[in-house]
GROMACS .gro file of C-alpha atoms in nm:
model
  130
    1MET     CA    1   9.554  20.774   7.642
    2LYS     CA    2   9.336  20.685   7.926
    3ALA     CA    3   9.428  20.448   8.211
    4LEU     CA    4   9.237  20.283   8.508
    5SER     CA    5   9.388  20.181   8.835
    6ILE     CA    6   9.292  19.830   8.953
    7LEU     CA    7   9.399  19.657   9.251
    8GLN     CA    8   9.614  19.326   9.222
    9PRO     CA    9   9.545  19.037   9.166
   10TYR     CA   10   9.250  19.182   8.952
   11ALA     CA   11   9.477  19.386   8.722
   12TRP     CA   12   9.685  19.069   8.646
   13LEU     CA   13   9.378  18.861   8.597
   14ILE     CA   14   9.247  19.120   8.338
   15THR     CA   15   9.570  19.152   8.150
   16THR     CA   16   9.600  18.777   8.126
   17GLY     CA   17   9.260  18.736   7.978
   18GLN     CA   18   9.113  18.565   8.282
   19LYS     CA   19   8.882  18.863   8.411
   20ASP     CA   20   8.643  18.986   8.166
   21ILE     CA   21   8.470  19.252   8.358
   22GLU     CA   22   8.583  19.529   8.585
   23ASN     CA   23   8.329  19.628   8.869
   24ARG     CA   24   8.275  19.991   8.987
   25ASN     CA   25   8.019  20.192   9.174
   26TRP     CA   26   7.992  20.440   8.897
   27PRO     CA   27   7.900  20.400   8.524
   28THR     CA   28   8.087  20.510   8.235
   29ARG     CA   29   8.029  20.610   7.873
   30PHE     CA   30   8.397  20.543   7.774
   31ARG     CA   31   8.455  20.296   7.502
   32GLY     CA   32   8.781  20.189   7.368
   33PRO     CA   33   9.127  20.096   7.469
   34VAL     CA   34   9.237  20.170   7.823
   35LEU     CA   35   9.574  20.107   7.995
   36ILE     CA   36   9.564  19.896   8.304
   37HIS     CA   37   9.739  20.041   8.596
   38ALA     CA   38   9.810  19.823   8.898
   39GLY     CA   39   9.794  20.003   9.224
   40LYS     CA   40  10.054  19.979   9.503
   41THR     CA   41   9.831  19.814   9.756
   42TYR     CA   42   9.889  19.445   9.755
   43PRO     CA   43   9.969  19.308  10.101
   44LYS     CA   44  10.252  19.055  10.113
   45TRP     CA   45  10.044  18.796  10.275
   46GLU     CA   46   9.776  18.824  10.017
   47TYR     CA   47  10.034  18.809   9.727
   48GLU     CA   48  10.179  18.490   9.890
   49GLN     CA   49   9.853  18.318   9.888
   50ASP     CA   50   9.785  18.425   9.518
   51ALA     CA   51  10.125  18.322   9.412
   52GLU     CA   52  10.093  17.974   9.574
   53ALA     CA   53   9.763  17.917   9.399
   54ARG     CA   54   9.886  18.019   9.054
   55ASP     CA   55  10.146  17.898   8.798
   56ASN     CA   56  10.396  18.152   8.661
   57TYR     CA   57  10.288  18.430   8.887
   58PRO     CA   58  10.514  18.737   8.850
   59ALA     CA   59  10.705  18.877   9.143
   60ARG     CA   60  10.510  19.107   9.349
   61GLU     CA   61  10.748  19.407   9.282
   62ALA     CA   62  10.698  19.358   8.902
   63MET     CA   63  10.313  19.394   8.928
   64ILE     CA   64  10.243  19.703   9.160
   65GLY     CA   65  10.261  20.053   9.105
   66GLY     CA   66  10.262  20.097   8.730
   67ILE     CA   67  10.103  20.034   8.373
   68VAL     CA   68  10.082  19.653   8.339
   69GLY     CA   69   9.860  19.607   8.030
   70ILE     CA   70   9.580  19.716   7.809
   71ALA     CA   71   9.228  19.631   7.741
   72THR     CA   72   8.937  19.759   7.534
   73ILE     CA   73   8.621  19.866   7.723
   74THR     CA   74   8.321  19.761   7.502
   75ASP     CA   75   8.022  19.828   7.739
   76CYS     CA   76   7.914  19.932   8.071
   77VAL     CA   77   7.648  19.694   8.219
   78THR     CA   78   7.428  19.662   8.533
   79ALA     CA   79   7.384  19.279   8.479
   80SER     CA   80   7.613  19.019   8.340
   81ASN     CA   81   7.657  18.632   8.321
   82SER     CA   82   8.033  18.672   8.379
   83GLU     CA   83   8.147  18.493   8.697
   84TRP     CA   84   8.334  18.827   8.774
   85PHE     CA   85   8.033  19.050   8.775
   86ASN     CA   86   7.924  19.171   9.112
   87GLY     CA   87   7.813  19.528   9.018
   88PRO     CA   88   7.662  19.766   9.058
   89TYR     CA   89   7.841  19.849   8.717
   90GLY     CA   90   8.059  19.633   8.503
   91PHE     CA   91   8.297  19.755   8.241
   92VAL     CA   92   8.302  19.477   7.976
   93LEU     CA   93   8.645  19.411   7.857
   94LYS     CA   94   8.803  19.248   7.555
   95ASP     CA   95   9.138  19.229   7.369
   96MET     CA   96   9.321  19.212   7.710
   97ARG     CA   97   9.705  19.206   7.698
   98ALA     CA   98   9.985  19.218   7.956
   99PHE     CA   99  10.327  19.367   7.926
  100PRO     CA  100  10.623  19.446   8.157
  101MET     CA  101  10.519  19.716   8.420
  102VAL     CA  102  10.608  20.069   8.365
  103PRO     CA  103  10.613  20.245   8.696
  104MET     CA  104  10.372  20.520   8.730
  105ARG     CA  105  10.157  20.676   9.006
  106GLY     CA  106   9.783  20.605   8.976
  107GLN     CA  107   9.475  20.813   9.012
  108LEU     CA  108   9.108  20.768   9.084
  109GLY     CA  109   8.884  20.717   8.792
  110PHE     CA  110   9.007  20.734   8.432
  111PHE     CA  111   9.316  20.932   8.393
  112ASP     CA  112   9.561  21.051   8.124
  113VAL     CA  113   9.885  20.882   8.092
  114PRO     CA  114  10.172  21.136   8.013
  115ASP     CA  115  10.367  21.115   7.677
  116GLU     CA  116  10.681  21.033   7.864
  117VAL     CA  117  10.524  20.715   8.012
  118LEU     CA  118  10.373  20.612   7.697
  119ALA     CA  119  10.725  20.630   7.540
  120LEU     CA  120  10.834  20.362   7.791
  121LEU     CA  121  10.573  20.106   7.698
  122PRO     CA  122  10.653  19.807   7.467
  123ALA     CA  123  10.684  19.937   7.093
  124ASP     CA  124  10.371  19.714   6.986
  125TRP     CA  125  10.128  19.828   7.261
  126ARG     CA  126   9.930  20.031   7.018
  127GLU     CA  127   9.820  19.716   6.837
  128VAL     CA  128   9.528  19.691   7.060
  129GLN     CA  129   9.406  20.024   6.984
  130GLN     CA  130   9.125  20.064   6.739
   0.00000   0.00000   0.00000
């Protein structure tokens, strides 16, 4: 199973269904379900501002440095009406879903998640897969 590292608060916005596109400097032909990995970089001052502006925002430690959800990439576009698009490429997302973080080190680009990490995900995580 592939994963993609995304900085917070964007990983949270994706897995809660609020952000429908992920911007990258590179295109992809990948289509299908992808696990959302939240990177470790999320300065405390930035977290505090985000938490103050949002209801039911998770604790910082519960949302950095691991797999936090899943989404399906349906397209890669160079233009979009989404408020989240700022290009040059946008991975169009649907079927986003959050789940409790499973710690794991991220990588650049798409990367494979080891079976031992997949075994720690919630039992129903595969429901999003096609």
